[in-house]
XYZ file of N, CA and C in Angstrom:
816
model
N 0.847 -1.194 0.000
C 0.000 0.000 0.000
C 0.885 1.247 0.000
N 0.717 2.125 -0.995
C 1.533 3.329 -1.080
C 1.026 4.382 -0.114
N 1.823 5.436 0.034
C 1.465 6.490 1.004
C 0.153 7.157 0.652
N -0.130 7.331 -0.655
C -1.333 8.047 -1.056
C -2.554 7.153 -1.105
N -2.380 5.823 -1.089
C -3.546 4.943 -1.106
C -3.971 4.529 0.296
N -3.132 4.737 1.289
C -3.523 4.429 2.655
C -4.453 5.515 3.168
N -5.341 5.188 4.116
C -6.248 6.211 4.657
C -5.509 7.413 5.223
N -4.431 7.177 5.956
C -3.673 8.283 6.529
C -3.018 9.124 5.437
N -2.536 8.450 4.392
C -1.926 9.177 3.283
C -2.938 10.046 2.557
N -4.153 9.508 2.322
C -5.194 10.301 1.662
C -5.609 11.486 2.513
N -5.693 11.273 3.830
C -6.057 12.371 4.721
C -5.001 13.475 4.681
N -3.716 13.060 4.720
C -2.631 14.050 4.670
C -2.646 14.798 3.335
N -2.906 14.076 2.268
C -2.990 14.673 0.932
C -4.121 15.697 0.867
N -5.292 15.303 1.388
C -6.436 16.204 1.378
C -6.165 17.459 2.199
N -5.589 17.290 3.385
C -5.310 18.447 4.240
C -4.292 19.379 3.588
N -3.263 18.805 2.987
C -2.241 19.630 2.348
C -2.820 20.439 1.193
N -3.567 19.756 0.314
C -4.176 20.461 -0.818
C -5.234 21.462 -0.347
N -6.002 21.060 0.678
C -7.034 21.955 1.194
C -6.446 23.221 1.777
N -5.363 23.093 2.545
C -4.723 24.274 3.120
C -4.132 25.169 2.036
N -3.651 24.557 0.958
C -3.162 25.353 -0.175
C -4.288 26.191 -0.764
N -5.477 25.591 -0.875
C -6.611 26.324 -1.438
C -7.179 27.335 -0.449
N -7.037 27.087 0.856
C -7.386 28.118 1.831
C -6.526 29.358 1.585
N -5.228 29.130 1.400
C -4.336 30.246 1.094
C -4.712 30.940 -0.200
N -5.168 30.161 -1.192
C -5.591 30.762 -2.454
C -6.790 31.671 -2.256
N -7.770 31.228 -1.455
C -8.951 32.042 -1.207
C -8.604 33.315 -0.440
N -7.748 33.197 0.562
C -7.340 34.378 1.324
C -6.534 35.336 0.444
N -5.707 34.772 -0.451
C -4.965 35.616 -1.382
C -5.882 36.347 -2.337
N -6.946 35.677 -2.761
C -7.917 36.330 -3.656
C -8.564 37.517 -2.979
N -8.873 37.383 -1.687
C -9.440 38.511 -0.956
C -8.440 39.653 -0.828
N -7.177 39.305 -0.696
C -6.151 40.339 -0.579
C -6.042 41.137 -1.874
N -6.237 40.470 -3.015
C -6.167 41.156 -4.301
C -7.495 41.822 -4.673
N -8.538 41.541 -3.927
C -9.841 42.199 -4.135
C -10.277 42.803 -2.806
N -9.604 43.867 -2.359
C -9.852 44.395 -1.014
C -11.254 44.943 -0.814
N -11.923 45.329 -1.903
C -13.279 45.862 -1.759
C -14.216 44.850 -1.134
N -14.123 43.587 -1.571
C -14.968 42.530 -1.011
C -14.659 42.311 0.460
N -13.365 42.341 0.797
C -12.973 42.134 2.187
C -13.434 43.291 3.068
N -13.267 44.527 2.587
C -13.686 45.695 3.373
C -15.193 45.674 3.604
N -15.959 45.335 2.562
C -17.414 45.272 2.708
C -17.812 44.218 3.727
N -17.131 43.074 3.698
C -17.450 42.008 4.649
C -17.124 42.416 6.074
N -16.090 43.228 6.252
C -15.690 43.623 7.592
C -16.522 44.792 8.115
N -16.999 45.662 7.222
C -17.825 46.789 7.645
C -19.233 46.341 7.988
N -19.706 45.307 7.307
C -21.088 44.844 7.482
C -21.465 44.612 8.948
N -20.656 43.904 9.754
C -21.057 43.679 11.153
C -21.237 44.967 11.944
N -20.319 45.916 11.773
C -20.430 47.175 12.514
C -21.675 47.951 12.098
N -21.998 47.940 10.806
C -23.193 48.629 10.319
C -24.452 48.005 10.917
N -24.489 46.673 10.996
C -25.644 45.999 11.570
C -25.847 46.388 13.039
N -24.763 46.478 13.786
C -24.867 46.863 15.201
C -25.470 48.256 15.322
N -24.975 49.200 14.528
C -25.464 50.574 14.610
C -26.895 50.685 14.113
N -27.203 49.996 13.010
C -28.536 50.101 12.415
C -29.601 49.547 13.348
N -29.430 48.282 13.754
C -30.451 47.650 14.582
C -30.412 48.159 16.018
N -29.217 48.444 16.525
C -29.104 48.850 17.918
C -29.682 50.210 18.206
N -29.505 51.155 17.289
C -29.933 52.523 17.545
C -31.168 52.930 16.763
N -31.305 52.462 15.516
C -32.457 52.861 14.711
C -33.716 52.131 15.147
N -33.612 50.787 15.325
C -34.787 50.003 15.686
C -34.909 49.772 17.190
N -33.817 49.930 17.907
C -33.816 49.566 19.321
C -34.792 50.347 20.162
N -34.986 51.621 19.836
C -35.872 52.447 20.656
C -37.334 52.057 20.510
N -37.678 51.296 19.467
C -39.079 50.941 19.217
C -39.427 49.540 19.703
N -38.467 48.796 20.251
C -38.703 47.400 20.621
C -38.496 47.221 22.112
N -39.460 46.575 22.757
C -39.390 46.307 24.190
C -38.755 44.939 24.430
N -37.776 44.894 25.300
C -37.102 43.645 25.635
C -37.921 42.882 26.665
N -38.125 41.576 26.495
C -38.858 40.799 27.493
C -38.207 40.921 28.874
N -39.003 41.152 29.898
C -38.527 41.277 31.278
C -37.571 42.453 31.447
N -37.670 43.451 30.569
C -36.807 44.620 30.687
C -35.405 44.345 30.189
N -34.506 45.271 30.443
C -33.126 45.100 29.991
C -32.821 45.972 28.790
N -31.559 46.053 28.475
C -31.094 46.886 27.371
C -31.262 46.141 26.049
N -31.834 46.832 25.039
C -32.098 46.151 23.778
C -30.811 45.750 23.073
N -29.762 46.550 23.199
C -28.530 46.205 22.507
C -27.902 44.936 23.086
N -28.085 44.695 24.376
C -27.616 43.427 24.952
C -28.488 42.275 24.466
N -29.780 42.544 24.281
C -30.681 41.539 23.727
C -30.349 41.257 22.262
N -29.937 42.314 21.534
C -29.738 42.234 20.097
C -28.467 41.498 19.698
N -27.358 41.714 20.415
C -26.057 41.240 19.951
C -26.012 39.733 19.679
N -26.560 38.869 20.538
C -26.550 37.442 20.195
C -27.254 37.145 18.870
N -28.326 37.893 18.569
C -29.003 37.710 17.294
C -28.156 38.136 16.116
N -27.398 39.221 16.278
C -26.509 39.658 15.206
C -25.355 38.680 15.023
N -24.857 38.109 16.121
C -23.834 37.069 16.000
C -24.367 35.905 15.170
N -25.621 35.526 15.441
C -26.226 34.421 14.690
C -26.408 34.784 13.227
N -26.774 36.040 12.959
C -26.962 36.482 11.578
C -25.648 36.433 10.808
N -24.573 36.883 11.423
C -23.260 36.823 10.772
C -22.836 35.371 10.568
N -23.156 34.514 11.527
C -22.853 33.087 11.379
C -23.544 32.514 10.152
N -24.787 32.885 9.942
C -25.560 32.356 8.824
C -25.058 32.880 7.482
N -24.324 34.008 7.487
C -23.820 34.556 6.226
C -22.832 33.612 5.539
N -22.314 32.620 6.263
C -21.406 31.645 5.652
C -22.060 30.958 4.462
N -23.325 30.623 4.601
C -24.024 29.912 3.525
C -23.993 30.737 2.249
N -24.334 32.016 2.356
C -24.433 32.860 1.162
C -23.065 33.159 0.564
N -22.079 33.416 1.416
C -20.755 33.733 0.901
C -20.114 32.563 0.165
N -20.148 31.387 0.767
C -19.549 30.213 0.128
C -20.330 29.840 -1.129
N -21.642 29.963 -1.089
C -22.468 29.636 -2.254
C -22.068 30.470 -3.465
N -21.930 31.769 -3.300
C -21.608 32.624 -4.440
C -20.183 32.383 -4.939
N -19.243 32.125 -4.046
C -17.864 31.877 -4.489
C -17.740 30.540 -5.205
N -18.413 29.512 -4.715
C -18.367 28.215 -5.388
C -19.014 28.298 -6.760
N -20.152 28.987 -6.853
C -20.828 29.123 -8.141
C -19.967 29.897 -9.134
N -19.274 30.933 -8.652
C -18.416 31.719 -9.537
C -17.258 30.877 -10.057
N -16.603 30.124 -9.178
C -15.486 29.276 -9.616
C -15.950 28.205 -10.603
N -17.127 27.626 -10.328
C -17.626 26.561 -11.205
C -17.992 27.098 -12.579
N -18.652 28.262 -12.636
C -19.109 28.792 -13.927
C -17.973 29.379 -14.754
N -16.862 29.752 -14.106
C -15.734 30.355 -14.830
C -14.650 29.342 -15.197
N -14.895 28.076 -14.932
C -13.957 27.047 -15.331
C -12.826 26.773 -14.358
N -12.860 27.438 -13.201
C -11.797 27.222 -12.215
C -11.836 25.778 -11.710
N -13.046 25.256 -11.475
C -13.181 23.882 -10.994
C -12.602 22.880 -11.992
N -12.809 23.142 -13.284
C -12.278 22.232 -14.300
C -10.753 22.194 -14.251
N -10.138 23.332 -14.007
C -8.675 23.356 -13.910
C -8.200 22.589 -12.680
N -8.950 22.730 -11.578
C -8.580 21.984 -10.373
C -8.691 20.483 -10.610
N -9.735 20.056 -11.332
C -9.918 18.621 -11.567
C -8.826 18.050 -12.459
N -8.239 18.871 -13.292
C -7.171 18.388 -14.175
C -5.846 18.225 -13.448
N -5.789 18.687 -12.203
C -4.555 18.596 -11.417
C -4.593 17.357 -10.520
N -3.433 16.844 -10.136
C -3.400 15.717 -9.184
C -3.726 16.201 -7.772
N -5.008 16.463 -7.557
C -5.452 17.097 -6.317
C -6.515 16.237 -5.651
N -6.513 16.200 -4.325
C -7.515 15.438 -3.589
C -8.916 15.964 -3.886
N -9.870 15.071 -4.014
C -11.226 15.458 -4.392
C -11.854 16.378 -3.355
N -11.574 16.147 -2.081
C -12.173 16.930 -1.010
C -11.498 18.282 -0.815
N -10.352 18.494 -1.480
C -9.550 19.682 -1.193
C -10.263 20.977 -1.570
N -10.977 21.000 -2.696
C -11.594 22.245 -3.156
C -12.684 22.716 -2.195
N -13.682 21.886 -1.872
C -14.661 22.360 -0.886
C -14.045 22.592 0.489
N -13.053 21.781 0.870
C -12.383 22.002 2.149
C -11.696 23.370 2.166
N -11.074 23.756 1.050
C -10.426 25.066 0.976
C -11.419 26.198 1.089
N -12.568 26.053 0.432
C -13.594 27.102 0.504
C -14.142 27.245 1.923
N -14.474 26.128 2.549
C -15.057 26.209 3.893
C -14.024 26.648 4.918
N -12.766 26.230 4.737
C -11.724 26.662 5.659
C -11.456 28.153 5.573
N -11.413 28.690 4.346
C -11.193 30.125 4.176
C -12.364 30.922 4.745
N -13.582 30.424 4.531
C -14.744 31.120 5.084
C -14.700 31.145 6.609
N -14.231 30.063 7.207
C -14.149 30.021 8.668
C -13.200 31.098 9.194
N -12.087 31.298 8.513
C -11.123 32.309 8.951
C -11.675 33.720 8.776
N -12.291 33.997 7.632
C -12.876 35.324 7.446
C -14.056 35.540 8.379
N -14.801 34.455 8.665
C -15.914 34.562 9.603
C -15.454 34.915 11.006
N -14.315 34.358 11.424
C -13.765 34.695 12.728
C -13.390 36.170 12.804
N -12.855 36.691 11.697
C -12.508 38.113 11.671
C -13.757 38.986 11.742
N -14.801 38.615 11.004
C -16.067 39.345 11.069
C -16.649 39.307 12.470
N -16.566 38.147 13.097
C -17.093 37.992 14.446
C -16.324 38.873 15.429
N -14.999 38.940 15.266
C -14.190 39.772 16.155
C -14.558 41.246 16.014
N -14.808 41.701 14.780
C -15.201 43.089 14.573
C -16.558 43.366 15.193
N -17.480 42.407 15.060
C -18.803 42.606 15.655
C -18.714 42.621 17.175
N -17.860 41.785 17.751
C -17.667 41.817 19.199
C -17.168 43.193 19.635
N -16.189 43.722 18.896
C -15.676 45.053 19.223
C -16.752 46.117 19.126
N -17.574 46.055 18.059
C -18.659 47.023 17.912
C -19.681 46.874 19.032
N -19.964 45.627 19.408
C -20.911 45.400 20.497
C -20.409 45.961 21.819
N -19.141 45.766 22.097
C -18.575 46.310 23.339
C -18.651 47.833 23.353
N -18.484 48.453 22.188
C -18.528 49.920 22.117
C -19.930 50.462 22.386
N -20.967 49.696 22.038
C -22.340 50.178 22.248
C -22.944 49.686 23.555
N -22.154 48.995 24.384
C -22.634 48.646 25.711
C -22.928 47.187 25.960
N -22.754 46.331 24.937
C -22.977 44.896 25.157
C -21.788 44.288 25.884
N -22.063 43.292 26.695
C -20.981 42.522 27.298
C -21.519 41.196 27.822
N -20.685 40.161 27.827
C -21.084 38.891 28.461
C -20.978 39.016 29.968
N -21.843 38.261 30.680
C -21.924 38.421 32.132
C -21.631 37.146 32.915
N -21.380 36.042 32.217
C -21.276 34.770 32.942
C -19.857 34.203 33.006
N -18.878 34.975 32.611
C -17.512 34.507 32.750
C -16.913 33.990 31.455
N -15.650 33.623 31.533
C -14.868 33.271 30.349
C -15.340 31.974 29.694
N -15.571 30.925 30.476
C -15.890 29.619 29.891
C -17.226 29.631 29.162
N -18.329 30.112 29.767
C -19.583 30.177 28.998
C -19.474 31.063 27.763
N -18.708 32.154 27.866
C -18.523 33.030 26.701
C -17.805 32.292 25.586
N -16.732 31.574 25.936
C -16.005 30.790 24.934
C -16.898 29.715 24.329
N -17.760 29.103 25.140
C -18.667 28.078 24.622
C -19.645 28.672 23.600
N -20.128 29.879 23.869
C -21.047 30.525 22.935
C -20.372 30.769 21.588
N -19.159 31.297 21.616
C -18.460 31.558 20.353
C -18.082 30.260 19.645
N -17.792 29.216 20.404
C -17.492 27.926 19.786
C -18.717 27.377 19.062
N -19.899 27.542 19.649
C -21.126 27.125 18.966
C -21.286 27.854 17.640
N -20.981 29.157 17.626
C -21.086 29.928 16.381
C -20.133 29.394 15.331
N -18.923 29.059 15.735
C -17.931 28.544 14.791
C -18.382 27.200 14.220
N -18.881 26.324 15.087
C -19.315 24.994 14.640
C -20.469 25.109 13.654
N -21.482 25.927 13.988
C -22.625 26.062 13.091
C -22.215 26.760 11.801
N -21.329 27.739 11.887
C -20.881 28.411 10.663
C -20.213 27.421 9.713
N -19.370 26.558 10.268
C -18.681 25.590 9.410
C -19.689 24.638 8.763
N -20.689 24.206 9.527
C -21.708 23.318 8.963
C -22.493 24.030 7.858
N -22.858 25.294 8.086
C -23.604 26.047 7.080
C -22.779 26.298 5.827
N -21.463 26.411 5.985
C -20.625 26.638 4.806
C -20.691 25.453 3.849
N -20.879 24.244 4.376
C -21.020 23.085 3.491
C -22.357 23.106 2.748
N -23.389 23.678 3.374
C -24.638 23.892 2.628
C -24.376 24.836 1.466
N -23.576 25.890 1.722
C -23.229 26.829 0.662
C -22.449 26.173 -0.462
N -21.549 25.252 -0.115
C -20.793 24.528 -1.149
C -21.744 23.770 -2.061
N -22.673 23.046 -1.460
C -23.590 22.238 -2.272
C -24.486 23.104 -3.153
N -25.077 24.137 -2.563
C -25.976 24.990 -3.357
C -25.197 25.694 -4.453
N -23.979 26.156 -4.151
C -23.171 26.822 -5.166
C -22.829 25.924 -6.330
N -22.638 24.627 -6.073
C -22.357 23.683 -7.149
C -23.630 23.261 -7.886
N -24.765 23.337 -7.182
C -26.017 22.877 -7.775
C -26.631 23.901 -8.724
N -26.400 25.201 -8.490
C -27.003 26.221 -9.349
C -26.267 26.291 -10.679
N -26.892 26.928 -11.650
C -26.353 26.941 -13.008
C -25.101 27.799 -13.125
N -25.114 28.989 -12.516
C -23.971 29.898 -12.622
C -23.994 30.883 -11.463
N -23.007 31.784 -11.436
C -22.905 32.711 -10.322
C -24.000 33.771 -10.334
N -24.577 34.067 -11.515
C -25.686 35.019 -11.546
C -26.903 34.475 -10.807
N -27.161 33.196 -10.981
C -28.269 32.571 -10.251
C -27.988 32.577 -8.750
N -26.756 32.297 -8.380
C -26.399 32.313 -6.962
C -26.577 33.703 -6.362
N -26.156 34.732 -7.084
C -26.336 36.100 -6.594
C -27.812 36.434 -6.427
N -28.638 35.962 -7.366
C -30.068 36.236 -7.289
C -30.718 35.514 -6.118
N -30.115 34.407 -5.660
C -30.688 33.641 -4.549
C -30.362 34.233 -3.179
N -29.341 35.095 -3.107
C -28.924 35.627 -1.806
C -30.070 36.294 -1.050
N -30.875 37.179 -1.695
C -31.979 37.797 -0.933
C -33.006 36.797 -0.415
N -33.090 35.618 -1.046
C -34.065 34.625 -0.602
C -33.701 34.034 0.755
N -32.415 34.075 1.114
C -31.991 33.520 2.387
C -32.134 34.513 3.536
N -32.228 35.802 3.233
C -32.293 36.797 4.302
C -33.533 36.652 5.180
N -34.735 36.383 4.602
C -35.887 36.190 5.487
C -35.712 35.046 6.474
N -34.875 34.080 6.119
C -34.632 32.954 7.022
C -33.997 33.437 8.320
N -33.099 34.422 8.224
C -32.477 34.954 9.436
C -33.430 35.870 10.191
N -34.329 36.517 9.467
C -35.273 37.424 10.125
C -36.396 36.667 10.822
N -36.760 35.487 10.278
C -37.828 34.683 10.862
C -37.257 33.895 12.050
N -36.976 34.602 13.108
C -36.328 34.011 14.271
C -36.541 34.936 15.460
N -35.910 34.585 16.566
C -35.970 35.425 17.753
C -34.773 36.360 17.841
N -34.068 36.559 16.718
C -32.835 37.347 16.739
C -33.099 38.812 17.062
N -34.201 39.360 16.558
C -34.444 40.790 16.706
C -35.657 41.110 17.566
N -36.637 40.233 17.556
C -37.844 40.434 18.371
C -38.252 39.083 18.962
N -38.941 39.083 20.098
C -39.444 37.822 20.650
C -40.461 37.188 19.708
N -40.559 35.882 19.761
C -41.506 35.173 18.888
C -42.897 35.056 19.518
N -43.059 35.535 20.743
C -44.344 35.368 21.434
C -45.507 35.993 20.680
N -45.267 37.130 20.033
C -46.357 37.828 19.364
C -46.648 37.347 17.962
N -45.936 36.344 17.480
C -46.167 35.846 16.126
C -47.377 34.918 16.089
N -48.048 34.813 14.935
C -49.093 33.791 14.790
C -48.524 32.402 15.063
N -49.388 31.486 15.481
C -48.929 30.175 15.911
C -48.060 29.450 14.895
N -48.498 29.422 13.621
C -47.735 28.693 12.609
C -46.386 29.357 12.342
N -46.378 30.702 12.398
C -45.129 31.412 12.153
C -44.178 31.259 13.345
N -44.744 31.259 14.538
C -43.908 31.070 15.730
C -43.275 29.678 15.730
N -44.018 28.673 15.262
C -43.468 27.313 15.183
C -42.232 27.295 14.280
N -42.338 27.939 13.106
C -41.196 27.989 12.190
C -40.026 28.744 12.806
N -40.328 29.846 13.486
C -39.262 30.641 14.089
C -38.578 29.889 15.224
N -39.363 29.195 16.040
C -38.792 28.482 17.181
C -37.889 27.333 16.748
N -38.177 26.713 15.594
C -37.371 25.589 15.121
C -36.286 26.019 14.138
N -36.151 27.306 13.938
C -35.113 27.846 13.082
C -33.756 27.729 13.799
N -32.705 27.203 13.151
C -31.402 27.128 13.826
C -30.856 28.487 14.242
N -31.270 29.553 13.539
C -30.856 30.898 13.955
C -31.413 31.206 15.338
N -32.666 30.813 15.594
C -33.271 31.033 16.916
C -32.550 30.234 17.988
N -32.191 28.985 17.663
C -31.486 28.151 18.642
C -30.136 28.753 18.998
N -29.390 29.219 17.982
C -28.078 29.815 18.252
C -28.225 31.113 19.045
N -29.231 31.904 18.702
C -29.466 33.149 19.434
C -29.815 32.867 20.892
N -30.716 31.904 21.115
C -31.122 31.566 22.483
C -29.949 30.997 23.276
N -29.153 30.139 22.643
C -27.989 29.572 23.333
C -26.993 30.665 23.703
N -26.778 31.609 22.801
C -25.832 32.687 23.063
C -26.322 33.582 24.197
N -27.617 33.910 24.191
C -28.150 34.740 25.275
C -27.991 34.036 26.620
N -28.228 32.745 26.612
C -28.100 31.983 27.854
C -26.652 31.940 28.332
N -25.726 31.694 27.431
C -24.320 31.570 27.807
C -23.686 32.920 28.116
N -24.124 33.971 27.428
C -23.612 35.306 27.712
C -24.266 35.933 28.950
N -25.451 35.419 29.327
C -26.195 36.049 30.411
C -26.887 37.321 29.974
N -27.277 37.397 28.697
C -27.960 38.580 28.164
C -29.468 38.447 28.299
N -30.216 39.570 28.219
C -31.683 39.501 28.323
C -32.280 38.657 27.205
N -33.442 38.052 27.502
C -34.162 37.288 26.498
C -33.855 35.811 26.482
N -33.066 35.303 27.443
C -32.793 33.863 27.512
C -34.094 33.109 27.726
N -34.256 31.924 27.146
C -35.510 31.182 27.264
C -35.875 30.899 28.719
N -37.161 31.002 29.002
C -37.665 30.693 30.342
C -39.125 30.300 30.218
N -39.620 29.560 31.181
C -41.008 29.138 31.169
C -41.265 28.053 30.145
N -42.488 28.035 29.624
C -42.896 27.014 28.663
C -42.559 27.485 27.245
N -41.538 26.884 26.655
C -41.116 27.246 25.299
C -40.932 25.965 24.498
N -40.782 26.119 23.193
C -40.563 24.968 22.310
C -39.262 24.264 22.681
N -39.177 22.966 22.345
C -38.008 22.177 22.735
C -36.692 22.792 22.272
N -36.585 23.287 21.021
C -35.296 23.857 20.605
C -34.857 25.041 21.457
N -35.804 25.824 21.962
C -35.450 26.977 22.790
C -35.248 26.583 24.247
N -35.846 25.481 24.662
C -35.602 24.993 26.022
C -34.242 24.317 26.131
N -33.734 23.777 25.008
C -32.427 23.110 24.974
C -31.623 23.681 23.796
N -31.304 24.965 23.826
C -30.709 25.598 22.629
C -29.313 25.099 22.289
N -28.486 24.806 23.291
C -27.122 24.335 23.003
C -27.175 22.984 22.297
N -27.976 22.073 22.828
C -28.117 20.760 22.193
C -28.694 20.897 20.787
N -29.629 21.827 20.616
C -30.243 22.015 19.298
C -29.225 22.492 18.273
N -28.357 23.431 18.663
C -27.330 23.919 17.741
C -26.385 22.785 17.352
N -25.996 21.977 18.314
C -25.093 20.863 18.016
C -25.767 19.835 17.108
N -27.050 19.572 17.350
C -27.777 18.624 16.500
C -27.925 19.158 15.078
N -28.273 20.443 14.946
C -28.357 21.048 13.620
C -27.017 20.949 12.900
N -25.936 21.270 13.596
C -24.605 21.253 12.984
C -24.243 19.847 12.508
N -24.464 18.858 13.360
C -24.150 17.486 12.993
C -24.993 17.029 11.805
N -26.278 17.355 11.819
C -27.157 16.939 10.725
C -26.738 17.582 9.407
N -26.415 18.873 9.435
C -26.005 19.552 8.203
C -24.709 18.971 7.643
N -23.757 18.663 8.519
C -22.499 18.079 8.057
C -22.718 16.675 7.490
N -23.511 15.879 8.178
C -23.762 14.514 7.708
C -24.471 14.494 6.359
N -25.314 15.477 6.118
C -26.076 15.514 4.868
C -25.285 16.171 3.748
N -24.695 17.335 4.033
C -24.185 18.158 2.939
C -22.717 17.913 2.594
N -21.925 17.311 3.461
C -20.560 16.971 3.050
C -20.590 15.930 1.935
N -21.280 14.789 2.097
C -21.328 13.838 0.971
C -22.051 14.386 -0.248
N -23.118 15.178 -0.031
C -23.808 15.768 -1.184
C -22.883 16.713 -1.949
N -22.072 17.475 -1.223
C -21.149 18.413 -1.870
C -20.096 17.668 -2.677
N -19.563 16.580 -2.118
C -18.568 15.796 -2.846
C -19.164 15.194 -4.108
N -20.395 14.707 -4.009
C -21.054 14.132 -5.189
C -21.303 15.210 -6.241
N -21.761 16.392 -5.780
C -22.023 17.477 -6.726
C -20.734 17.954 -7.396
N -19.645 17.996 -6.629
C -18.358 18.420 -7.191
C -17.872 17.427 -8.247
N -18.069 16.137 -7.992
C -17.660 15.117 -8.953
C -18.510 15.170 -10.214
N -19.821 15.327 -10.024
C -20.732 15.332 -11.177
C -20.614 16.595 -12.004
N -20.238 17.699 -11.356
C -20.154 18.974 -12.084
C -19.122 18.903 -13.207
N -18.127 18.042 -13.024
C -17.085 17.954 -14.055
C -17.389 16.992 -15.177
N -18.503 16.286 -15.089
C -18.822 15.304 -16.143
C -19.515 15.964 -17.329
């Protein structure tokens, strides 16, 4: 058995090629600074827009500062942006023939999607850090100590990585990057239909059911609980909001189990 045919050899090959493509994606952002600047400004704009423009009109459950209530929801919204970002980049590479060039090289099959999701994770961490800084400037802060705070951010990272694989699959499944760009606004209501910005108590029953089972709501509720911010679930609530940490982990595991193999199959078929 040669080094590349053994399981360990294939894993090392995939990681090496994947890390090379992570560097390629980060280099592309360096040569296109406008995209990077827009991605980094977006979190700060969201904090100012929702925190000050809409905050005065919304009452926080059981009192409390709206910006402390809001920040976990904005963290969840930025986490969900992984799906849209990876989707558009994968569709652009596929429609412009970049994928065909990669397939002609002696490269591990998993390396291309691994490179895309790995690069998104790094840029997502930077976006998250900027949003944390903006939140601290407007008065948000975690109240339960270092370990629960770290657990909340770890949940965001795990779910972001899982969502990035959904983006890989959708980006490979659409016809071209124009279709992917047109689909981006369709995903935004998904983040709004949650408890990120307003409580779900006042929604109609069917709409509240959808919002309560939305992974964005679970991540928001888990973050509020771990940060000690207003709006943490209490009383009689839906199962995902009563057990938000477990729900986020279950969503993440399910998305990875479904979309990693689907993405690999789509990547293989796209070249036929």
